[in-house]
Coordinates of C-alpha atoms in Angstrom, one line a residue:
Chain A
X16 CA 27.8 -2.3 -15.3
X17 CA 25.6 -5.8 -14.8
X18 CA 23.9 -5.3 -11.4
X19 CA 24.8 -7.7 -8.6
X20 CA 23.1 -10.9 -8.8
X21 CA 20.9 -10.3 -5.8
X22 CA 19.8 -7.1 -7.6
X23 CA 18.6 -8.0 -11.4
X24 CA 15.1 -8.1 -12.4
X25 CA 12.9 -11.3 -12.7
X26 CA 12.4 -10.9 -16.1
X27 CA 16.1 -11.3 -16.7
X28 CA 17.2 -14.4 -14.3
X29 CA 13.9 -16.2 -15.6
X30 CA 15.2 -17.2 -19.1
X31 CA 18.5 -18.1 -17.6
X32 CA 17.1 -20.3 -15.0
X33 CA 15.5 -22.2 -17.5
X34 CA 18.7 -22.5 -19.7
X35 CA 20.8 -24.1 -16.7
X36 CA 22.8 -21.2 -16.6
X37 CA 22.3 -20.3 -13.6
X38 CA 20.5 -22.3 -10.6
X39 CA 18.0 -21.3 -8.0
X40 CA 20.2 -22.7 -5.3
X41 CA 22.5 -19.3 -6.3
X42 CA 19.8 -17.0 -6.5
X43 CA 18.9 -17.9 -2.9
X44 CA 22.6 -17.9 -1.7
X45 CA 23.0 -14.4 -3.0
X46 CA 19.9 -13.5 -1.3
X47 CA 20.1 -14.7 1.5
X48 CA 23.5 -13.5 2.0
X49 CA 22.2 -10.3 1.5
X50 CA 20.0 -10.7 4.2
X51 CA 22.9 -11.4 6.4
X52 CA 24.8 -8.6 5.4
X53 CA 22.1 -5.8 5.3
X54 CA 19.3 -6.6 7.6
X55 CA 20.9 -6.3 11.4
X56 CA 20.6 -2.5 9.8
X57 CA 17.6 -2.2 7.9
X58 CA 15.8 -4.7 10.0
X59 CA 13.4 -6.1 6.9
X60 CA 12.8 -9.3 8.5
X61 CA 11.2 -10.6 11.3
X62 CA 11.9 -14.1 10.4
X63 CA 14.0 -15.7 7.6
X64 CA 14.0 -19.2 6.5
X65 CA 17.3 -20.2 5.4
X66 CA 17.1 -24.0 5.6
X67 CA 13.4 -24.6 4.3
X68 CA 14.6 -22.0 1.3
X69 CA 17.6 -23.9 0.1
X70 CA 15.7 -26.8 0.3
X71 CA 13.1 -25.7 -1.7
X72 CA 15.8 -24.3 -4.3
X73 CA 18.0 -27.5 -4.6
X74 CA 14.9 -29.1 -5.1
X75 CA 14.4 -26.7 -7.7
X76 CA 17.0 -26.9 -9.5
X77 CA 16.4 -30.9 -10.2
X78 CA 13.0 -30.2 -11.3
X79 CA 14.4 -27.6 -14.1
X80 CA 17.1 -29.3 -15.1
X81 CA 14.6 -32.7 -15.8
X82 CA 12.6 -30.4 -18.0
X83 CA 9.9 -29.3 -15.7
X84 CA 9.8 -25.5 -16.1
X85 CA 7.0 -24.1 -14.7
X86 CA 7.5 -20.5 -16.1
X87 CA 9.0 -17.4 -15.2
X88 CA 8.4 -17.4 -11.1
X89 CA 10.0 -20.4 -11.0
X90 CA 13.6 -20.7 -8.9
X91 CA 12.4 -17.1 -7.8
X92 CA 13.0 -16.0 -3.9
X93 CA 10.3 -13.8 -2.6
X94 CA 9.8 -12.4 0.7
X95 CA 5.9 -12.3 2.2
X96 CA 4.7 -9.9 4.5
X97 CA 4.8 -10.9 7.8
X98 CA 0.6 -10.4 7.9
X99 CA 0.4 -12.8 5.7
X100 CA 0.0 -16.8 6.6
X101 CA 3.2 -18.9 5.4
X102 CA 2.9 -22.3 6.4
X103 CA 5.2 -23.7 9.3
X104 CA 6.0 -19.8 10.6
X105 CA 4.0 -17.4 12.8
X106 CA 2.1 -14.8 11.4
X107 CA 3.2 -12.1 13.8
X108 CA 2.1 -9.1 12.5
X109 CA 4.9 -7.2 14.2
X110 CA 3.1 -7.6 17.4
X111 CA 3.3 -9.1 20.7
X112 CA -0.2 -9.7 20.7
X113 CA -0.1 -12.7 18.3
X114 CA 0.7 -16.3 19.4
X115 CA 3.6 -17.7 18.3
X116 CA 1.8 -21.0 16.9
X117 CA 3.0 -21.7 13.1
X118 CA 0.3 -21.1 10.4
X119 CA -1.2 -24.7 9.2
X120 CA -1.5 -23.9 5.7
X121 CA -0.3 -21.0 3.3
X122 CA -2.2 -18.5 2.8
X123 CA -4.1 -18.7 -1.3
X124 CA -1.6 -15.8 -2.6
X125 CA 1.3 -17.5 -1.1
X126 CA 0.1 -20.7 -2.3
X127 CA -0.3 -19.6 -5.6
X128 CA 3.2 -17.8 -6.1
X129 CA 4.7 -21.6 -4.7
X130 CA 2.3 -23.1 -7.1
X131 CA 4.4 -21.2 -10.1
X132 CA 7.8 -22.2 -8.1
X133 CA 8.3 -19.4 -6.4
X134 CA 10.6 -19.6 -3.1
X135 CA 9.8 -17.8 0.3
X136 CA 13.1 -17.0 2.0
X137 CA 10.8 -15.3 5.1
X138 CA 8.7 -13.0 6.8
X139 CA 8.8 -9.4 6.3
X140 CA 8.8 -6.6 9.3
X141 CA 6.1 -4.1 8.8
X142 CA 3.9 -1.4 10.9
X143 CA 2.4 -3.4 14.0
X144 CA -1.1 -4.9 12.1
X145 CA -0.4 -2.8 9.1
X146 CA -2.1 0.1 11.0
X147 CA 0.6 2.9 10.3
X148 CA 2.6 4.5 7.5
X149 CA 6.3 4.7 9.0
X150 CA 7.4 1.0 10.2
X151 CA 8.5 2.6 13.1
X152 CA 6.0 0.7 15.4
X153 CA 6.6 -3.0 15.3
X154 CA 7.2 -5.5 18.2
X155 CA 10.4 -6.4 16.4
X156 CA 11.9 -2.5 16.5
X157 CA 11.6 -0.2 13.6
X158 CA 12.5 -0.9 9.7
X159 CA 14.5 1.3 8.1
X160 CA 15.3 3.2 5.0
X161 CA 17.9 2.3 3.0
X162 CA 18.7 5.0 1.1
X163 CA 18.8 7.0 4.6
X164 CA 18.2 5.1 8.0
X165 CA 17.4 7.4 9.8
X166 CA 14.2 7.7 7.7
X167 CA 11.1 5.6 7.6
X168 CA 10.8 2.9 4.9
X169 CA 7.5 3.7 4.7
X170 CA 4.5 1.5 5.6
X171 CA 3.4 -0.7 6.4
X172 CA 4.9 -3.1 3.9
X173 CA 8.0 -1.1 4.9
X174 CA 9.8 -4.3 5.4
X175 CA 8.9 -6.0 1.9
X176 CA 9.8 -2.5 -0.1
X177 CA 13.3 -3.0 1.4
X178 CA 14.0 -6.0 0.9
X179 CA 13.3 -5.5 -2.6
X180 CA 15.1 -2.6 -3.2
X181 CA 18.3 -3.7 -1.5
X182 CA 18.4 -7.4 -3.1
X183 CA 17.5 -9.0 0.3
X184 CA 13.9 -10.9 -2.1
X185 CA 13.5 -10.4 -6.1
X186 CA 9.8 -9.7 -5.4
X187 CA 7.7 -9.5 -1.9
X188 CA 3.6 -10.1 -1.2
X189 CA 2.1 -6.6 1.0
X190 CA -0.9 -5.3 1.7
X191 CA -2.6 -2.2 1.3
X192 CA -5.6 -0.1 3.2
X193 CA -4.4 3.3 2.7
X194 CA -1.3 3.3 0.8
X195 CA 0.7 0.3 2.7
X196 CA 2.1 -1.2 -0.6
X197 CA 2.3 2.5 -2.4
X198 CA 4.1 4.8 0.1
X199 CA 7.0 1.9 1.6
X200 CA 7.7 1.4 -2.9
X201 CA 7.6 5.6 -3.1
X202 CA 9.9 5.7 -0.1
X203 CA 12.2 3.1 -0.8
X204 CA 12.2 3.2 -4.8
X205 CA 10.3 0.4 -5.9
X206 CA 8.0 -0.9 -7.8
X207 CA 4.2 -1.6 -5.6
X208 CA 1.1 -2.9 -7.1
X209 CA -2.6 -2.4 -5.7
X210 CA -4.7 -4.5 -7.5
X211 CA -8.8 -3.5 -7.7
X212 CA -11.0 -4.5 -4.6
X213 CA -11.7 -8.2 -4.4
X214 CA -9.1 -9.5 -7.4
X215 CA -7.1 -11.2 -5.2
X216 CA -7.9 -13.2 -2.0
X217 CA -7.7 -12.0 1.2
X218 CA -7.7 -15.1 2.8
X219 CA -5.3 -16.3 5.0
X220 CA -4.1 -12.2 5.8
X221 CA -4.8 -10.5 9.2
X222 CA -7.5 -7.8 8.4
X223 CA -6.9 -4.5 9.3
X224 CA -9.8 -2.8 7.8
X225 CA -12.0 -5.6 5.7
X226 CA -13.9 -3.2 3.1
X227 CA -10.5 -1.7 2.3
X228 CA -8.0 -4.5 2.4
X229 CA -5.9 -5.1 -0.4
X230 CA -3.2 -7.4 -1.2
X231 CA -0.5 -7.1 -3.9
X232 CA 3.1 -7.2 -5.6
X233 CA 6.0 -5.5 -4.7
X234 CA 8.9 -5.4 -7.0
X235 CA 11.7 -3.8 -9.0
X236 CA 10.0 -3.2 -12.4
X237 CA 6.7 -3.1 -13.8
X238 CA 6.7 -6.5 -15.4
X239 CA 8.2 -8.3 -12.4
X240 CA 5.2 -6.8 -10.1
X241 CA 3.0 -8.1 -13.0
X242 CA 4.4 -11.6 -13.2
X243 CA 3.9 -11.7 -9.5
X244 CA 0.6 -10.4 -9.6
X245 CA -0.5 -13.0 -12.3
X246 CA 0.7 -16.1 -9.9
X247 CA -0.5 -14.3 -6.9
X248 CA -4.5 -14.6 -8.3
X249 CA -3.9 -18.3 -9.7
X250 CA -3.6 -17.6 -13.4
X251 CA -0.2 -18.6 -15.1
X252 CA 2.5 -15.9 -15.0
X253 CA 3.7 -14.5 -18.8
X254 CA 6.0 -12.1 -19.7
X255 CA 3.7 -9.7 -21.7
X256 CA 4.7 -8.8 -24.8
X257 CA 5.4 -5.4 -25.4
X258 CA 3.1 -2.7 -27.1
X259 CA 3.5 0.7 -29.0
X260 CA 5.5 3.0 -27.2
X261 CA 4.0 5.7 -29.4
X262 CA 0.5 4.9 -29.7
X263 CA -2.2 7.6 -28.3
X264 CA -2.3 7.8 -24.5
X265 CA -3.7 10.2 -22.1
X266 CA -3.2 10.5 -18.8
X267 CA -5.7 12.5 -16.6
X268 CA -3.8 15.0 -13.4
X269 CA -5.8 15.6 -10.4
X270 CA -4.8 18.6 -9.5
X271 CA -6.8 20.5 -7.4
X272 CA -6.7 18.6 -3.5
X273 CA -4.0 16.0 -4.9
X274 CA -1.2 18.5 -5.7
X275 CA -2.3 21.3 -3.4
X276 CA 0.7 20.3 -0.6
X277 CA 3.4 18.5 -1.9
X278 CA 6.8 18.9 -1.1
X279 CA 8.9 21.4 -3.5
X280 CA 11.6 18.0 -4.6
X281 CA 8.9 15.8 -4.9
X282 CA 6.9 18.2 -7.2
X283 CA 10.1 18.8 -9.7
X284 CA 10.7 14.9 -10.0
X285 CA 6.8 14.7 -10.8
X286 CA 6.8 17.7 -13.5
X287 CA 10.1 16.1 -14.7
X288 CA 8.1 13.0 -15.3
X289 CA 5.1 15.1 -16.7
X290 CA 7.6 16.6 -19.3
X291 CA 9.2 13.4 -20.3
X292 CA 5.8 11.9 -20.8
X293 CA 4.7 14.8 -23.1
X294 CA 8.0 14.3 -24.7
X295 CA 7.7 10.5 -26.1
X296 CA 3.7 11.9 -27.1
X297 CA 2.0 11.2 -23.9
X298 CA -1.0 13.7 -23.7
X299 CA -2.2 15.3 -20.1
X300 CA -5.3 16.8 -19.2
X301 CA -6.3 18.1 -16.0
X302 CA -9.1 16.4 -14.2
X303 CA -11.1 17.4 -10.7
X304 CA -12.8 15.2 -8.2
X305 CA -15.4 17.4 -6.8
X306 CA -15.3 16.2 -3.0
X307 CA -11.7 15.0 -3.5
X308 CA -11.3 17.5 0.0
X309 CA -13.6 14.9 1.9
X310 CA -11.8 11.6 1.3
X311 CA -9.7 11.9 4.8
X312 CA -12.7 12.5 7.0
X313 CA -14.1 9.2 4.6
X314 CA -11.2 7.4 4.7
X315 CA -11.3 7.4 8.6
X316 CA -14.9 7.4 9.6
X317 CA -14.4 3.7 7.9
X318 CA -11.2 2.7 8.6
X319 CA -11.1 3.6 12.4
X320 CA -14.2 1.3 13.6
X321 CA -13.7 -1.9 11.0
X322 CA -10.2 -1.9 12.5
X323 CA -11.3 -1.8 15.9
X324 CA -13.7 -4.7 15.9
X325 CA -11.0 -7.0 15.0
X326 CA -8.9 -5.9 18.2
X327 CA -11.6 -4.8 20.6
X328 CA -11.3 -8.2 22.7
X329 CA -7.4 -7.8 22.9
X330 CA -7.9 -4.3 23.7
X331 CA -9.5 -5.0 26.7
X332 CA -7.8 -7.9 27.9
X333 CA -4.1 -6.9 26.7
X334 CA -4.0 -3.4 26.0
X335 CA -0.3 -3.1 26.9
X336 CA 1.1 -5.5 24.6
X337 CA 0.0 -2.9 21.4
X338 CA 2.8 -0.4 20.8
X339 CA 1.6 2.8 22.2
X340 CA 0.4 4.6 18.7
X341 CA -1.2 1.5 17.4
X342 CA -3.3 0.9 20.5
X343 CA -4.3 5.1 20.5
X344 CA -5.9 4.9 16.8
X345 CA -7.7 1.5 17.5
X346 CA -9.3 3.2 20.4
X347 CA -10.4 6.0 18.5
X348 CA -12.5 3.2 16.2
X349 CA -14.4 2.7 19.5
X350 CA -15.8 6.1 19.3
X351 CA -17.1 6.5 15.7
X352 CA -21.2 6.6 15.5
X353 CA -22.6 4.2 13.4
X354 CA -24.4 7.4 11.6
X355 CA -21.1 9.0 10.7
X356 CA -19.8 5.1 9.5
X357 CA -23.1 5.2 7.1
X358 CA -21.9 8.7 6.1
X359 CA -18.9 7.7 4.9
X360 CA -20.0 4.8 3.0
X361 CA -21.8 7.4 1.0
X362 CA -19.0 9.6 0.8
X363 CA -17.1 6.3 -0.7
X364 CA -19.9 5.6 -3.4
X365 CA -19.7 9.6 -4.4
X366 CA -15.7 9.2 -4.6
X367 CA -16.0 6.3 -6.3
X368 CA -18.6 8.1 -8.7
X369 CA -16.3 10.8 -9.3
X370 CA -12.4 9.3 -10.1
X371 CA -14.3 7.3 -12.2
X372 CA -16.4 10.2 -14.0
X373 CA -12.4 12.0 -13.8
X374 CA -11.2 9.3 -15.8
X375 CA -13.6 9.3 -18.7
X376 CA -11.4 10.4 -21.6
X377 CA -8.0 9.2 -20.0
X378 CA -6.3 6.0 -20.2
X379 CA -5.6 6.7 -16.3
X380 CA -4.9 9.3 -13.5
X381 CA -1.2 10.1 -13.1
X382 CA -0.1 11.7 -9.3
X383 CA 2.9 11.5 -6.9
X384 CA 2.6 8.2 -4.3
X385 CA 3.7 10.4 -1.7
X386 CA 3.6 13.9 -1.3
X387 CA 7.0 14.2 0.9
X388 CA 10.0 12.6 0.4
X389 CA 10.4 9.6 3.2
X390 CA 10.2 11.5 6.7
X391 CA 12.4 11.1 9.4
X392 CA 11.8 8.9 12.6
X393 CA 10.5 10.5 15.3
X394 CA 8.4 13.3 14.3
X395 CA 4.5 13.8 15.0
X396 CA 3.6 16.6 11.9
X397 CA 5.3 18.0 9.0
X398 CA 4.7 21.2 7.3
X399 CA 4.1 20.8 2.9
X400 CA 3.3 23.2 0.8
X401 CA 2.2 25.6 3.3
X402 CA 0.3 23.0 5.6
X403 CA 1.0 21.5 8.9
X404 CA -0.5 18.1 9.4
X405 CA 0.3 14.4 11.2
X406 CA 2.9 12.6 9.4
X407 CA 0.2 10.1 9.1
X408 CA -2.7 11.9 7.2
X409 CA 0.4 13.5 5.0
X410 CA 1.6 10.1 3.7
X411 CA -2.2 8.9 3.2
X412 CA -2.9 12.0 1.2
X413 CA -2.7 10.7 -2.4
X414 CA -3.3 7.2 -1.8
X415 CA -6.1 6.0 0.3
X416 CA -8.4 7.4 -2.2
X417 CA -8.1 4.5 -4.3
X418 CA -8.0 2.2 -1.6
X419 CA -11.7 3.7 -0.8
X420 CA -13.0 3.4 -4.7
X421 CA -11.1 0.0 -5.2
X422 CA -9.6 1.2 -8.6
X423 CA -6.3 -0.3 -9.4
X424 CA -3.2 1.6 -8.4
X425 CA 0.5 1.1 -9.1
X426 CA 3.7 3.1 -7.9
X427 CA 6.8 3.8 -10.1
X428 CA 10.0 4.8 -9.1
X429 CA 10.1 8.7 -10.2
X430 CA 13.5 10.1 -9.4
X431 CA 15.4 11.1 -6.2
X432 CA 15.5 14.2 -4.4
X433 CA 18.8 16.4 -3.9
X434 CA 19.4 14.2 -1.0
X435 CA 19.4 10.9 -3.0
X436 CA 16.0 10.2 -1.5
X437 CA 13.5 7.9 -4.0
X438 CA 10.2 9.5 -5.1
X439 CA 7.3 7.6 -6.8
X440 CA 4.6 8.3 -9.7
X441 CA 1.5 6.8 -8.9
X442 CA -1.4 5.8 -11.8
X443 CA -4.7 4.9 -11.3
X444 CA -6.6 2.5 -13.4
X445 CA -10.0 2.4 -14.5
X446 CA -12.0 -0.4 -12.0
X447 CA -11.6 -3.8 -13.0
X448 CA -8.5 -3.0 -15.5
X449 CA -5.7 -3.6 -13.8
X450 CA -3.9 -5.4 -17.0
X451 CA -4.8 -2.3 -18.8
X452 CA -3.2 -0.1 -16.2
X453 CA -0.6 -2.5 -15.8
X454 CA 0.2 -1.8 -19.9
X455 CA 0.3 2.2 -18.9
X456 CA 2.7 1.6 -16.2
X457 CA 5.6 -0.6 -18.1
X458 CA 4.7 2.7 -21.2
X459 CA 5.7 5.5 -18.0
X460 CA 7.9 3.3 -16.4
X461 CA 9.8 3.1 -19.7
X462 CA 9.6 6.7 -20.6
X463 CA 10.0 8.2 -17.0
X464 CA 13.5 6.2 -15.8
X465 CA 16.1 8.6 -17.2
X466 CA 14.4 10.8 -14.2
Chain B
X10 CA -26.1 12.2 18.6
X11 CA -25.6 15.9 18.3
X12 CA -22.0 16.7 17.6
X13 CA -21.4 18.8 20.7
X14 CA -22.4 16.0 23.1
X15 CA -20.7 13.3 20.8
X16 CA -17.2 15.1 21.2
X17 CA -17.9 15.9 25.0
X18 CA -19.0 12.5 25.9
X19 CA -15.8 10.8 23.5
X20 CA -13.6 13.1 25.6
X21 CA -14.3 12.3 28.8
X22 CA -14.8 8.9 28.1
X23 CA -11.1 8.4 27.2
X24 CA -10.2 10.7 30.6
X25 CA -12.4 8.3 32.7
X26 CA -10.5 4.9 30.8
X27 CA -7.2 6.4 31.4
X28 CA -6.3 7.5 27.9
X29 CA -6.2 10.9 28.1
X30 CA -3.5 11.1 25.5
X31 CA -6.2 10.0 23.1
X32 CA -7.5 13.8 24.0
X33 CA -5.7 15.3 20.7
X34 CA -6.2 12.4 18.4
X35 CA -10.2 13.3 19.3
X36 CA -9.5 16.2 18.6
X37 CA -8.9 15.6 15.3
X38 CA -11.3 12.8 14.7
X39 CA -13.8 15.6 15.8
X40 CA -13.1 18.2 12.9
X41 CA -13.1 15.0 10.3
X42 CA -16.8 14.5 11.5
X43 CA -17.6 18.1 11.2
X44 CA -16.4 18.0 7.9
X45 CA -18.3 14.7 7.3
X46 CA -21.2 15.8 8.3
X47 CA -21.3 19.2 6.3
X48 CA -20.8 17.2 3.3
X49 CA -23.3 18.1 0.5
X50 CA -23.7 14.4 -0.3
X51 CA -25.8 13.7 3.4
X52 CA -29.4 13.1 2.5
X53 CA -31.9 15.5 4.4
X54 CA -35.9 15.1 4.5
X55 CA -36.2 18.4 4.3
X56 CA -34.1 19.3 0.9
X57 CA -36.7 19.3 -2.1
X58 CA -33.5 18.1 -4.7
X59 CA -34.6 14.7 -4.8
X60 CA -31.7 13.9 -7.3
X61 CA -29.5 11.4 -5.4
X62 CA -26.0 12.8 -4.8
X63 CA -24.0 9.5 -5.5
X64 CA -25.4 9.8 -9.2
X65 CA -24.7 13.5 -10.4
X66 CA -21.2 12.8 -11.2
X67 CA -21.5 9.6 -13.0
X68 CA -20.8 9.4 -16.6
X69 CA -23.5 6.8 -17.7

């Protein structure tokens, strides 16, 4: 059965576009119809711009059909985080603390993806300043799941994974500290791209924590996140061609630490995908990062205290206008010692030292996103695998590693659960090789989606 | 700052600013600095292994 037009792949509509066959003007109809139909529920937005997008799309539509193709983005509706400058609209951050004044310019990323004639249809709701895992904090009201609503989306790009997954944007621009672009694609089954540290601009995005701010792709396949990841830096989006399926690859599992609590449905999608992999003549080895039990206490004796300075004015002046959770762990920043900061920053370098040292002989690290299938609303702690812990530190478990090294890191869809709930494979490149892990991922993504 | 006193002072600070439902949040931020600070990586002038933690692991 063809999929609805909202809900096909980039790499499919692109040639078509080009052809005449079909016009940008009806990719944004569909979308945005889709929007009208499915967000009053799922709340993805926080602001959608219908007139500027049709606009953009009849204009468009002229340019292709007088021969000026720009390539595969273009004619393509996207959705931006709303953390995330787009010129002529706020930049709320899901937060009553930010004035409502339009942003002057886009920001680089968004720039670049209009650049290769991508269209933005609007903002995206997310986790007030990007500082939470579940969406359900935002000045605009919670995001939901999809595939349950009275789940979390995940976060904090909750709001870009579900537009994408439900056809409300064919591609949407997140960010990531700990996990933000990784858990909301796990949770909501899509496709979510962390690049390496530094590859793309940062510019023109609200910091949450500056040393481990990310931005990146969100999208329904591997090659779509790519193409939007290409436009995203500047450089000209291509559909890569495709390699062996069968040539030698090995992928290395961190077991010990990574798979220590993990929920018993999420566990069997993962050794499903394990299996398939070993089936098409993927090799696995197993792998260990020494201090891998150290990266939480890391993770936070860093992330607490750069994300305070940005708010610690705010804090004082208008501490009421955070949502209650989000103002609790910015406080917290104001109590970390600058010894136990420097600590950490040599925990990071020793991490760093160590996935990389893992990943010697493999082609990349292979682990679930999330470690729990998306949790429901309103709950402090969950109990995995034998362990009770904050909802928070359980959905950070298997990412924020790699937010801390800066090593490339993408999420695949991996299955659902019994309960029809998505789960996601996340692989981990080797620093500065996020093509090469980008080539892994379309290989698993491949092999993996009869899961 | 000694531990101790760190997580007394933190404590009471928040009671005094009105926040005491930070109390279990420090709580927790308390055992992460325990555990960061009994991390084998933290340089000492007293250990004699001069070797420098951040390099043991590293392949080249």
């Amino acid at each position: 059965m063809t999929p609805a037009l909202c809900l096909r792949m980039i790499t499919d509509l692109a040639p078509q576009l080009e052809s005449g066959e079909i016009s940008a003007r009806e990719l944004t109809d569909a979308c945005l119809e889709r929007i009208a139909r499915r967000n009053p529920d799922l709340n993805a937005f926080i602001a959608v711009d219908e007139d500027g997008a049709r606009a953009v799309a009849s204009r468009t539509d002229d340019e292709i059909a007088a021969g000026r193709y720009r390539g595969p983005l273009h004619g393509i509706p996207i959705s931006v985080k709303d953390l995330i400058d787009v010129k002529g609209l706020p930049t709320t951050a899901a937060s009553k603390i930010r004035p409502k004044t339009p942003a002057a310019r886009d920001a680089p990323i968004v720039a670049n993806l209009r650049a290769a004639g991508a269209i933005v249809l609007g903002k995206c709701n997310l986790h007030e300043f990007a500082f939470g895992t579940t969406g359900e904090d935002s000045a605009f009201g919670p995001t939901r799941n999809p595939h349950d609503t009275s789940r979390s989306p995940g976060g904090s790009s909750g709001g870009s994974a579900v537009a994408v997954a439900t056809g409300m944007s064919y591609g949407s621009v997140g960010t990531d500290t700990g996990g933000s672009i990784r858990i909301p694609s796990a949770a909501c089954g899509t496709v979510g791209l962390k690049p390496g540290f530094g590859e793309l601009p940062c510019d023109g995005v609200i910091p949450l924590s500056r040393s481990l701010d990310h931005v990146g792709p969100l999208a329904r396949s591997v090659v779509d996140a790519w193409l939007l990841y290409q436009a995203m830096g500047g450089q000209e989006p291509r559909i890569p061609p495709e390699t062996n399926p069968r040539g030698a690859l090995r992928l290395g599992v961190p077991r010990r630490y990574f798979l220590d609590h993990i929920d018993p449905n999420v566990r069997g999608r993962f050794n499903d995908a394990l299996g398939l992999l070993s089936d098409a003549g993927v090799t696995t080895t197993d792998v260990d990062v020494p201090h891998a039990s150290e990266i939480a206490s890391v993770y936070l004796h860093i992330v607490l205290p750069e994300a305070m300075t940005y708010h610690s004015r705010t804090l004082d002046s208008r501490p009421e206008e955070y949502t209650p959770g989000v103002r609790l762990r910015l406080e917290m920043g104001r109590y970390v010692l600058a010894e136990d900061y420097l600590r950490a920053q040599r925990g990071r370098e020793v991490l760093r030292r160590e996935i990389t040292a893992a990943m010697t002989n493999c082609a990349a690290l292979v682990l679930p996103t999330l470690a729990i299938p998306p949790p429901p609303f309103g709950i402090e702690s969950i109990a995995v695998g034998g362990l009770n812990d904050s909802v928070r530190s359980v959905t950070l478990r298997l990412t924020q590693a790699f937010n801390l090294t800066g090593h490339p890191a993408i999420s695949v869809p991996c299955g659902n659960t019994p309960d029809d709930l998505p789960c996601g494979l996340q692989l981990v490149g080797h620093i500065n090789q996020t093509i090469e892990l980008l080539t892994v991922a379309r290989r698993v993504e491949t092999t993996i989606r009869p899961v | 700052m000694h531990i101790d006193a760190w997580a007394q002072a933190v404590i009471k600070d928040a009671q005094l600013r009105g926040l005491s439902e930070l109390a279990p949040l420090l709580g927790g931020l308390v055992r992460a600095t325990q555990t960061l600070r009994q991390a084998d990586w933290n340089e000492s002038a007293e250990r004699t292994d001069r070797q420098d933690a951040t390099a043991a692991k590293d392949p080249k």
